[in-house]
XYZ file of C-alpha atoms in Angstrom:
702
model
C 37.757 126.855 101.393
C 40.383 127.260 98.714
C 42.838 128.539 101.310
C 42.391 125.403 103.437
C 43.123 123.208 100.386
C 46.382 125.045 99.800
C 47.869 124.256 103.203
C 48.514 120.504 102.726
C 50.153 121.147 99.363
C 52.349 123.877 100.828
C 53.410 121.494 103.592
C 54.213 118.693 101.126
C 56.316 120.978 98.922
C 58.077 122.433 101.961
C 58.925 118.931 103.218
C 60.281 117.964 99.783
C 62.447 121.091 99.679
C 63.752 120.443 103.196
C 64.600 116.828 102.315
C 66.327 118.025 99.140
C 68.377 120.518 101.128
C 69.215 117.819 103.673
C 70.673 115.533 100.999
C 72.407 118.333 99.074
C 74.094 119.839 102.126
C 76.809 117.113 102.366
C 77.890 117.903 98.794
C 78.482 121.566 99.595
C 80.012 120.552 102.920
C 82.355 118.032 101.312
C 83.654 120.534 98.764
C 84.481 122.984 101.550
C 86.068 120.331 103.793
C 88.074 118.985 100.878
C 89.598 122.411 100.326
C 90.367 122.660 104.059
C 91.953 119.201 103.995
C 94.237 120.080 101.083
C 95.243 123.320 102.796
C 96.183 121.522 106.038
C 98.094 118.815 104.132
C 100.159 121.495 102.389
C 100.907 123.130 105.741
C 101.969 119.788 107.278
C 104.205 119.117 104.280
C 105.895 122.496 104.666
C 106.328 122.177 108.442
C 107.745 118.629 108.309
C 109.774 119.109 105.149
C 108.311 115.999 103.497
C 106.598 115.688 100.093
C 102.930 116.655 99.891
C 102.146 113.321 98.205
C 103.618 111.481 101.214
C 101.330 113.403 103.582
C 98.234 112.705 101.472
C 99.189 109.013 101.223
C 99.547 108.496 104.977
C 97.439 111.105 106.762
C 94.418 108.783 106.978
C 96.042 105.389 106.378
C 97.486 105.089 109.884
C 97.470 107.923 112.390
C 100.831 106.840 113.796
C 102.821 107.041 110.539
C 103.165 110.821 110.318
C 103.419 111.189 114.101
C 106.225 108.621 114.312
C 107.955 110.313 111.412
C 107.659 113.667 113.171
C 109.422 112.204 116.230
C 112.382 111.019 114.130
C 112.931 114.272 112.241
C 116.064 116.021 113.482
C 116.360 118.883 111.036
C 113.226 120.882 111.904
C 112.693 123.385 114.698
C 110.627 122.787 117.827
C 108.191 125.423 116.602
C 107.639 123.537 113.330
C 107.210 120.262 115.238
C 104.610 121.792 117.522
C 102.744 123.394 114.622
C 102.845 120.148 112.611
C 101.498 118.188 115.589
C 98.623 120.642 116.026
C 97.800 120.368 112.326
C 97.876 116.556 112.560
C 95.534 116.656 115.553
C 93.201 118.871 113.572
C 93.348 116.781 110.390
C 93.061 113.394 112.104
C 90.443 114.496 114.611
C 87.054 115.975 113.844
C 88.033 116.986 110.306
C 88.676 113.371 109.369
C 85.262 112.216 110.529
C 83.543 115.151 108.854
C 85.280 114.541 105.515
C 84.463 110.828 105.529
C 80.820 111.420 106.433
C 80.389 114.166 103.843
C 82.189 112.187 101.106
C 79.932 109.197 101.669
C 76.776 111.269 101.183
C 77.974 113.789 98.589
C 76.919 113.590 94.941
C 79.263 111.203 93.186
C 80.797 112.448 89.965
C 81.567 110.199 87.021
C 84.989 109.663 85.493
C 84.285 112.134 82.701
C 83.799 114.936 85.246
C 86.539 114.249 87.783
C 88.971 112.378 85.539
C 90.034 108.761 85.794
C 90.158 105.431 83.993
C 87.533 102.993 82.765
C 88.973 99.524 82.227
C 87.460 96.223 81.180
C 89.816 93.370 82.060
C 89.527 89.779 80.941
C 91.067 87.033 83.041
C 93.198 84.888 80.729
C 91.640 81.469 81.341
C 93.662 79.948 78.502
C 96.844 80.895 80.336
C 95.313 79.429 83.485
C 94.840 76.145 81.602
C 98.525 76.192 80.707
C 99.345 76.672 84.373
C 97.081 73.769 85.394
C 98.331 71.321 82.759
C 100.335 68.365 84.086
C 102.367 68.367 80.897
C 102.718 70.615 77.873
C 103.386 69.645 74.295
C 102.846 71.013 70.802
C 99.441 69.331 70.512
C 98.141 70.996 73.682
C 99.499 74.369 72.586
C 97.691 73.993 69.260
C 94.380 73.247 70.980
C 94.800 76.144 73.400
C 95.582 78.478 70.498
C 92.296 77.490 68.799
C 90.361 77.970 72.049
C 91.943 81.386 72.531
C 91.119 82.434 68.953
C 87.450 81.435 69.328
C 87.084 83.244 72.653
C 88.534 86.382 71.072
C 86.032 86.154 68.198
C 83.113 85.501 70.546
C 83.711 86.932 74.044
C 80.253 85.726 75.148
C 80.956 82.082 74.266
C 80.652 79.520 77.054
C 84.186 78.646 78.101
C 83.428 75.029 79.083
C 81.628 74.284 75.820
C 84.476 75.709 73.742
C 87.080 73.677 75.638
C 85.180 70.371 75.382
C 84.412 70.835 71.694
C 88.020 71.472 70.704
C 89.308 68.527 72.735
C 86.634 66.270 71.205
C 87.683 67.388 67.729
C 91.171 66.092 68.541
C 89.749 62.851 70.046
C 91.347 63.700 73.367
C 90.056 63.472 76.910
C 90.705 66.398 79.200
C 92.253 64.044 81.764
C 95.211 63.510 79.449
C 96.466 66.945 80.447
C 94.371 68.062 83.424
C 93.174 66.617 86.721
C 93.860 62.971 87.473
C 94.502 60.423 84.750
C 91.379 58.521 83.713
C 88.875 61.042 85.082
C 85.804 61.861 83.005
C 85.468 65.130 81.126
C 82.707 66.199 83.517
C 84.950 65.674 86.555
C 87.872 67.521 84.978
C 85.587 70.345 83.847
C 84.219 70.701 87.368
C 87.781 70.919 88.669
C 88.797 73.459 86.011
C 85.636 75.525 86.536
C 86.385 75.665 90.233
C 89.941 76.767 89.493
C 88.679 79.364 86.983
C 86.150 80.779 89.455
C 88.837 80.847 92.104
C 91.227 82.626 89.725
C 88.625 85.280 88.884
C 87.674 85.789 92.526
C 91.317 85.985 93.576
C 91.987 88.433 90.760
C 89.064 90.547 91.964
C 90.382 90.555 95.519
C 93.971 91.264 94.540
C 92.932 94.036 92.163
C 90.710 95.475 94.888
C 93.624 95.404 97.338
C 95.968 97.054 94.873
C 93.469 99.735 93.891
C 92.488 100.444 97.505
C 96.127 100.898 98.458
C 96.683 102.986 95.336
C 94.596 105.659 97.051
C 91.672 105.839 94.606
C 88.562 107.371 96.148
C 85.467 105.185 95.718
C 86.673 102.882 92.914
C 84.214 100.551 91.217
C 85.424 96.947 90.827
C 82.810 94.520 89.514
C 82.649 91.091 87.951
C 81.153 91.338 84.461
C 79.974 88.090 82.921
C 82.005 84.946 83.532
C 85.471 86.158 82.569
C 85.571 89.939 82.766
C 86.235 92.517 85.458
C 85.059 96.123 85.200
C 87.229 98.783 86.838
C 86.376 102.458 87.202
C 89.123 104.447 88.875
C 88.163 108.089 89.469
C 90.846 110.686 90.001
C 93.698 108.730 88.375
C 96.232 111.235 87.019
C 98.801 108.753 85.675
C 97.099 106.017 83.586
C 100.361 104.227 82.747
C 101.168 103.940 86.446
C 97.741 102.434 87.186
C 97.985 100.108 84.169
C 101.378 98.857 85.303
C 100.149 98.429 88.864
C 97.170 96.322 87.764
C 99.130 93.967 85.531
C 102.296 93.340 87.518
C 102.874 89.847 88.918
C 105.231 90.837 91.747
C 107.405 87.784 92.416
C 109.568 88.827 95.352
C 112.657 86.753 96.119
C 115.734 87.067 98.313
C 118.765 85.502 96.595
C 122.387 85.254 97.676
C 125.004 86.815 95.399
C 127.774 84.362 94.512
C 131.356 84.792 95.696
C 133.516 87.327 93.784
C 135.936 84.592 92.690
C 133.142 82.621 91.045
C 131.865 85.716 89.226
C 135.399 86.551 88.056
C 135.891 83.035 86.698
C 132.549 83.265 84.882
C 133.669 86.486 83.156
C 136.928 84.827 82.125
C 135.042 81.851 80.693
C 132.741 84.189 78.763
C 135.714 85.940 77.185
C 137.201 82.592 76.192
C 133.875 81.457 74.718
C 133.377 84.508 72.503
C 137.080 84.956 71.702
C 137.176 81.444 70.270
C 134.543 82.517 67.734
C 136.417 85.649 66.683
C 139.132 84.979 64.124
C 140.420 88.552 64.204
C 141.414 88.358 67.855
C 144.376 86.275 69.020
C 143.431 85.408 72.571
C 146.957 84.323 73.439
C 148.219 87.876 72.964
C 145.668 89.668 75.131
C 146.820 92.191 77.654
C 146.066 92.086 81.331
C 142.891 90.201 82.085
C 140.140 92.406 83.438
C 139.200 91.908 87.079
C 136.259 93.318 88.943
C 137.378 91.624 92.147
C 141.099 91.666 92.949
C 143.004 89.906 95.703
C 142.461 92.735 98.154
C 138.740 92.461 97.510
C 138.748 88.760 98.261
C 140.751 89.360 101.405
C 138.344 92.026 102.520
C 135.479 89.663 101.953
C 137.190 86.889 103.889
C 138.099 89.054 106.866
C 134.804 90.876 106.983
C 136.372 94.282 106.331
C 133.448 95.409 104.234
C 133.276 99.066 105.157
C 132.445 101.328 108.030
C 128.701 101.648 107.634
C 126.894 101.488 110.960
C 123.443 100.092 111.715
C 120.540 102.476 111.260
C 120.050 104.561 114.360
C 116.316 103.918 114.440
C 116.781 100.180 115.104
C 120.039 98.282 115.102
C 118.293 95.068 114.077
C 116.911 96.562 110.875
C 118.791 95.592 107.737
C 119.293 98.915 105.964
C 119.570 97.765 102.377
C 121.278 100.959 101.258
C 123.497 101.681 104.244
C 124.838 98.135 104.049
C 125.982 98.542 100.447
C 129.778 98.720 100.501
C 132.650 98.481 98.032
C 133.668 94.863 97.733
C 137.116 95.400 96.301
C 139.991 97.791 95.898
C 139.427 97.761 92.175
C 136.102 99.470 92.710
C 136.020 103.046 91.586
C 134.631 106.001 93.492
C 130.899 106.019 94.119
C 130.237 108.651 91.496
C 132.380 107.349 88.656
C 132.663 104.396 86.319
C 135.931 102.877 85.179
C 136.733 101.402 81.785
C 137.856 97.788 81.890
C 141.548 97.381 81.165
C 141.234 94.753 78.457
C 139.897 96.236 75.227
C 140.485 93.001 73.315
C 138.228 90.735 75.395
C 134.986 90.295 73.407
C 132.688 90.304 76.450
C 134.397 92.214 79.246
C 135.398 95.025 76.882
C 131.694 95.934 76.871
C 131.636 96.240 80.663
C 132.784 98.729 83.270
C 133.629 98.545 86.954
C 131.235 100.414 89.236
C 131.585 100.309 93.043
C 133.064 96.850 92.749
C 130.100 95.599 90.689
C 129.857 94.654 87.019
C 128.289 97.545 85.118
C 127.063 97.775 81.522
C 126.863 101.188 79.805
C 123.372 101.807 78.457
C 124.647 101.821 74.867
C 126.067 98.288 75.335
C 123.037 96.748 77.046
C 121.513 95.248 73.887
C 124.852 93.669 72.877
C 125.432 92.182 76.321
C 121.876 90.836 76.485
C 122.318 89.161 73.106
C 125.600 87.559 74.184
C 124.150 86.310 77.471
C 121.211 84.811 75.555
C 123.610 82.539 73.659
C 122.761 78.868 74.451
C 126.449 78.135 75.144
C 126.462 80.628 78.033
C 124.068 78.419 79.989
C 126.602 75.587 79.790
C 129.409 77.580 81.397
C 127.271 79.119 84.125
C 128.355 77.862 87.559
C 125.951 75.222 88.841
C 122.862 76.606 90.562
C 123.430 80.216 89.482
C 121.856 82.730 87.118
C 122.602 86.212 85.775
C 120.201 89.022 86.720
C 120.108 92.728 85.862
C 119.521 95.693 88.127
C 115.991 97.091 88.045
C 117.128 100.571 87.096
C 120.339 102.220 85.917
C 122.954 103.875 88.102
C 124.078 107.382 87.206
C 127.867 107.765 87.318
C 129.902 110.923 87.793
C 130.224 111.318 84.026
C 126.423 111.559 83.762
C 126.076 108.270 81.867
C 123.712 105.448 82.809
C 125.023 102.007 83.783
C 123.019 98.831 84.415
C 124.498 96.365 86.910
C 124.919 92.633 86.317
C 124.791 90.127 89.176
C 125.619 86.441 89.374
C 123.233 85.052 92.000
C 122.109 81.671 93.245
C 119.148 80.403 91.258
C 117.145 79.143 94.243
C 115.816 81.898 96.520
C 116.460 81.891 100.247
C 113.030 83.468 100.853
C 110.055 84.466 98.700
C 107.301 87.048 98.935
C 105.154 84.634 100.944
C 107.380 85.465 103.915
C 106.394 89.139 103.722
C 103.668 90.405 106.043
C 103.873 94.139 105.377
C 105.591 96.703 103.193
C 105.007 100.404 103.649
C 106.532 103.659 102.492
C 108.332 105.901 104.933
C 110.633 108.906 104.740
C 114.225 108.385 105.820
C 115.439 110.545 108.687
C 119.050 110.051 107.615
C 120.319 107.687 110.297
C 123.888 106.822 109.456
C 123.427 108.223 105.923
C 122.688 111.961 106.321
C 122.514 112.347 102.552
C 119.449 110.092 102.428
C 117.388 112.221 104.843
C 113.994 113.051 103.385
C 114.209 110.297 100.757
C 111.426 107.695 100.417
C 112.158 104.199 101.731
C 110.217 100.936 101.860
C 109.998 99.273 105.269
C 109.583 95.487 105.055
C 108.233 93.314 107.862
C 108.403 89.524 107.583
C 105.914 87.120 109.139
C 106.921 84.733 111.915
C 107.991 81.934 109.577
C 109.777 84.356 107.284
C 111.525 86.045 110.201
C 112.908 82.686 111.377
C 114.181 81.868 107.889
C 115.575 85.379 107.510
C 117.408 85.080 110.816
C 118.860 81.728 109.754
C 119.910 83.026 106.319
C 121.500 86.215 107.635
C 123.201 84.333 110.473
C 124.733 81.750 108.124
C 125.840 84.237 105.453
C 127.433 87.127 107.332
C 129.624 89.301 105.073
C 127.864 87.926 101.986
C 125.467 89.898 99.793
C 121.717 89.255 99.686
C 119.935 90.459 96.541
C 116.370 91.758 96.737
C 114.771 90.470 93.523
C 111.381 91.617 92.262
C 110.168 90.042 89.017
C 113.735 88.929 88.136
C 115.084 92.451 88.588
C 117.498 93.261 91.402
C 116.636 96.362 93.400
C 119.335 96.071 96.048
C 122.198 93.727 96.940
C 123.333 94.678 100.458
C 126.067 93.047 102.514
C 124.777 91.066 105.487
C 126.630 92.539 108.464
C 125.003 90.535 111.229
C 122.169 88.176 112.015
C 118.791 89.926 111.725
C 116.523 88.265 114.288
C 113.367 90.392 114.077
C 112.599 90.153 110.351
C 112.675 93.862 109.556
C 114.414 95.462 106.583
C 114.568 98.747 104.695
C 114.828 99.319 100.938
C 116.192 102.707 99.921
C 116.895 104.145 96.510
C 113.410 104.897 95.172
C 113.384 107.977 92.972
C 110.063 109.251 94.319
C 107.338 108.553 96.845
C 105.117 107.330 93.993
C 107.705 104.785 92.831
C 108.278 103.533 96.376
C 104.544 103.340 96.988
C 103.932 101.349 93.794
C 106.551 98.780 94.810
C 105.131 98.539 98.328
C 101.582 98.075 97.002
C 102.571 95.197 94.742
C 104.594 93.554 97.505
C 101.648 93.703 99.886
C 98.961 92.598 97.454
C 100.781 89.593 96.000
C 100.695 88.011 92.569
C 97.754 87.543 90.228
C 96.832 83.851 89.743
C 96.909 84.342 85.972
C 97.425 87.226 83.603
C 94.704 89.782 82.887
C 94.136 91.320 79.473
C 92.940 94.909 79.066
C 90.038 94.571 76.626
C 88.820 98.169 76.833
C 90.325 101.359 78.200
C 89.061 104.926 78.402
C 90.979 107.654 80.174
C 89.896 111.184 81.057
C 92.449 113.560 82.539
C 91.515 115.783 85.502
C 91.920 118.916 83.400
C 89.578 117.496 80.767
C 87.143 116.596 83.543
C 87.212 120.154 84.872
C 86.793 121.419 81.318
C 83.792 119.104 80.884
C 82.213 120.457 84.064
C 82.792 124.036 82.947
C 81.396 123.485 79.460
C 78.499 121.387 80.723
C 77.609 123.980 83.340
C 77.894 126.770 80.779
C 75.618 124.878 78.377
C 73.037 124.210 81.080
C 73.023 127.832 82.261
C 72.864 129.174 78.699
C 69.989 126.846 77.846
C 68.140 127.748 81.025
C 68.562 131.495 80.427
C 67.204 131.188 76.893
C 64.235 129.153 78.131
C 63.568 131.647 80.938
C 63.644 134.585 78.508
C 61.377 132.791 76.038
C 58.810 131.918 78.708
C 58.692 135.476 80.053
C 58.465 137.047 76.586
C 55.845 134.642 75.267
C 53.740 133.984 78.389
C 54.322 137.096 80.506
C 53.730 136.707 84.249
C 52.669 133.080 83.785
C 56.094 132.471 82.257
C 57.665 133.667 85.523
C 55.665 131.015 87.393
C 56.956 128.369 84.973
C 60.506 129.624 85.543
C 60.143 129.249 89.322
C 59.082 125.647 88.740
C 62.040 125.172 86.390
C 64.564 126.292 89.020
C 62.940 124.036 91.582
C 63.073 121.165 89.084
C 66.853 121.498 88.708
C 67.233 121.613 92.487
C 65.184 118.423 92.827
C 67.278 116.625 90.184
C 70.486 117.230 92.134
C 68.670 116.332 95.337
C 67.565 113.066 93.723
C 71.135 112.258 92.683
C 72.318 112.917 96.238
C 69.480 110.823 97.717
C 70.045 107.756 95.536
C 73.798 108.059 95.994
C 73.391 108.128 99.789
C 71.103 105.081 99.571
C 73.856 103.172 97.750
C 71.854 102.821 94.534
C 74.750 104.220 92.527
C 73.389 107.432 91.003
C 76.381 109.290 89.562
C 76.546 112.672 87.876
C 78.348 112.335 84.553
C 78.709 114.373 81.374
C 75.825 112.504 79.681
C 73.946 113.145 82.917
C 74.404 116.871 82.407
C 72.998 116.361 78.904
C 70.024 114.651 80.543
C 69.548 117.661 82.826
C 69.620 120.040 79.847
C 67.047 117.863 78.065
C 64.908 117.858 81.204
C 64.956 121.676 81.267
C 63.244 121.708 77.893
C 60.835 118.932 78.863
C 59.886 120.706 82.104
C 58.712 123.878 80.374
C 57.169 121.806 77.588
C 54.571 120.604 80.088
C 53.869 124.195 81.104
C 53.579 125.219 77.446
C 50.830 122.618 76.972
C 49.059 123.803 80.125
C 49.311 127.481 79.204
C 47.981 126.869 75.695
C 45.001 125.008 77.152
C 44.373 127.888 79.573
C 44.449 130.346 76.649
C 41.869 128.244 74.821
C 39.627 128.227 77.890
C 39.963 131.998 78.316
C 39.024 132.468 74.659
C 35.726 130.676 75.344
C 34.858 133.355 77.922
C 35.534 131.429 81.134
C 36.747 133.189 84.247
C 40.455 133.082 85.110
C 40.036 130.552 87.920
C 37.863 128.203 85.843
C 40.172 128.567 82.823
C 43.194 127.605 84.954
C 41.375 124.611 86.428
C 40.146 123.393 83.037
C 43.541 123.976 81.416
C 45.331 121.778 83.950
C 42.652 119.077 83.787
C 42.660 118.881 79.978
C 46.471 118.961 79.632
C 47.172 116.445 82.400
C 46.496 113.296 80.350
C 48.653 114.448 77.435
C 51.524 115.451 79.730
C 51.338 112.188 81.685
C 51.319 110.025 78.540
C 54.310 111.830 77.039
C 56.377 111.668 80.233
C 55.506 108.053 81.073
C 56.618 106.832 77.651
C 59.884 108.751 78.024
C 60.302 107.371 81.551
C 59.892 103.813 80.245
C 62.670 104.421 77.719
C 64.874 105.873 80.477
C 64.277 102.837 82.709
C 65.203 100.482 79.854
C 68.455 102.402 79.334
C 69.055 102.310 83.082
C 68.563 98.546 83.223
C 70.541 97.474 80.174
C 72.881 100.398 79.552
C 76.306 100.933 81.036
C 78.795 103.749 81.421
C 77.719 107.013 79.727
C 74.323 105.597 78.684
C 73.471 104.729 82.268
C 74.542 108.188 83.456
C 72.210 109.785 80.930
C 69.340 107.483 81.936
C 69.726 108.245 85.660
C 69.367 112.014 85.350
C 66.681 111.693 82.671
C 64.551 109.434 84.872
C 64.937 111.687 87.920
C 64.292 114.747 85.752
C 61.057 113.338 84.308
C 59.594 112.627 87.736
C 60.659 115.994 89.161
C 59.414 117.913 86.088
C 55.999 116.268 86.394
C 55.876 117.348 90.022
C 56.995 120.939 89.426
C 55.028 121.521 86.198
C 51.731 120.167 87.507
C 51.797 120.454 91.310
C 54.036 123.460 91.989
C 52.777 125.775 89.244
C 49.153 124.845 90.010
C 49.745 125.681 93.671
C 51.152 129.100 92.742
C 48.163 129.841 90.479
C 45.721 128.677 93.171
C 47.455 130.805 95.787
C 47.245 133.922 93.583
C 43.593 133.393 92.673
C 42.684 132.673 96.300
C 44.099 136.011 97.429
C 42.095 138.100 94.976
C 39.731 137.710 92.083
C 41.477 138.130 88.724
C 39.607 139.514 85.723
C 42.483 138.889 83.322
C 45.591 136.691 83.279
C 49.007 137.521 81.836
C 49.535 134.438 79.711
């Protein structure tokens, strides 16, 4: 009869173990496939001669990117091309599907184990109010400053209540600055609330787009409260890069560079302005006036003799923003050198150099030049409708020094980022610039409206320069050689694939509707994450070994039964994490979670200690082994259940109201409590019943 009662319990435990194995298998599978994926990516990188990071970035983004690139490569052998194609077929075929399926169902690790960033961002609603205001004055700025100060002191304060109270204190209606004149506070508040919600939702979407394109695996982006956004970015190795990517506004503009004569006259006027303030310098006795653009340069510009660069061989209609860069004057020095201006006496131009026909500022003079250009009088002598912009990054001359370029451009853009439909990173095959082969480039594609405007602008300004301006920094200023009808362009000059990819991401995702403030930031490096895993695993194994030894020494053969249940308990905990993760509930293994597992190890054998002590008491009364075991389990059950239920309640409270590390601890603790109850009471009892059903025991090792 006892044997028949064992069968259902054996079946139940077997089913539970099979289900556990089913949910744990993808984790082991994913780790193996991930290693295979990295190995293939390295092989593709070596065969194609492109950076490994470029392969990882594009291997799953679009199957055609690497294949198209392979077709354009001229400097690799047919054998390498064939091998690379086979590897691509392997990586983008079954392996891709297997990796994605396994990743989705594998145990998810927290930031503290795999490395990454935890960010809490707050959408700056006060700045949004400034943007929405019809007019700004000192009184409004004072009110907004008070609102901002109160929100900083009390982040949980209701935004609408704070705004209304401060405006009432000043006896002002909101409609004086916001909405339509004469509207009630309620109407204006409804309008502002709608704009605030829209700003937060747009910020969420834009941040999600940027992070997704950043290549983060399984990021967490959630709205927290009314003004905050929670970001968890696993696997981030460069926090400053991610921080910059999140906060950038990305205003893309295409602006025409003014004529050389106008720029030359502006430099002359600047010298006159600052020379008039310098009593030591007699401006009437200056030497030759410095010129960036001489008569030959102007003639070249007029006749269109701007160099011999040819259109890119991939597509003659593509505007190659680097290939089109040409010397605009005979006064320009060689590409790898910088030339000292001739006039040492001129207060402004003596700080400048000539570089490829452009105005260059040595890095040591940048602060002086910026201060001079910030002079209010400079604005008065600027040619109408123009502005001065700096290059985004320095140029390295033949002498090894860094030089920043200055441009005089038209203030109003010809096109903006709204005309852009796509921007992606590619690797240059060289084209008409063999030296650029293998370098990262950004391929721009304009939408239909933008393409029409671009065609009109390029057609009307042939032989003029068009500056590519991102956030008031000029990245390129190529010469327009011909009308570009199809709205495609290339930006070269990025120092790395990562830099090019960051620019492309921001261009694609667009601008944030208002600024975001980083309220909280925690960063864990990958090496620290691996170290955490190693130390956590070592602690768990050491604790388990000590518990196993103690149970065997103190309880003999019965201790071995408890140890079997302990091992099964750990297996069930990981199976539970995999199950809830696959169900989308969000169970994640973190460092506090490992602490929860270690705690559960002690709690699991604690239940068996209570049971074994009860069995000893029953044996001391003279009962048989079978009856002592039965009575021991019955008498200990209530105590064990009460202790574990109270702990489970605490774990559920932490799970509901905790966040971050606290939640990770609560998840594993809750799963561990349930599994330890099952293994300590059901599994060990089944083993005892099985042993006693096989033969009659006169004594028990306990």
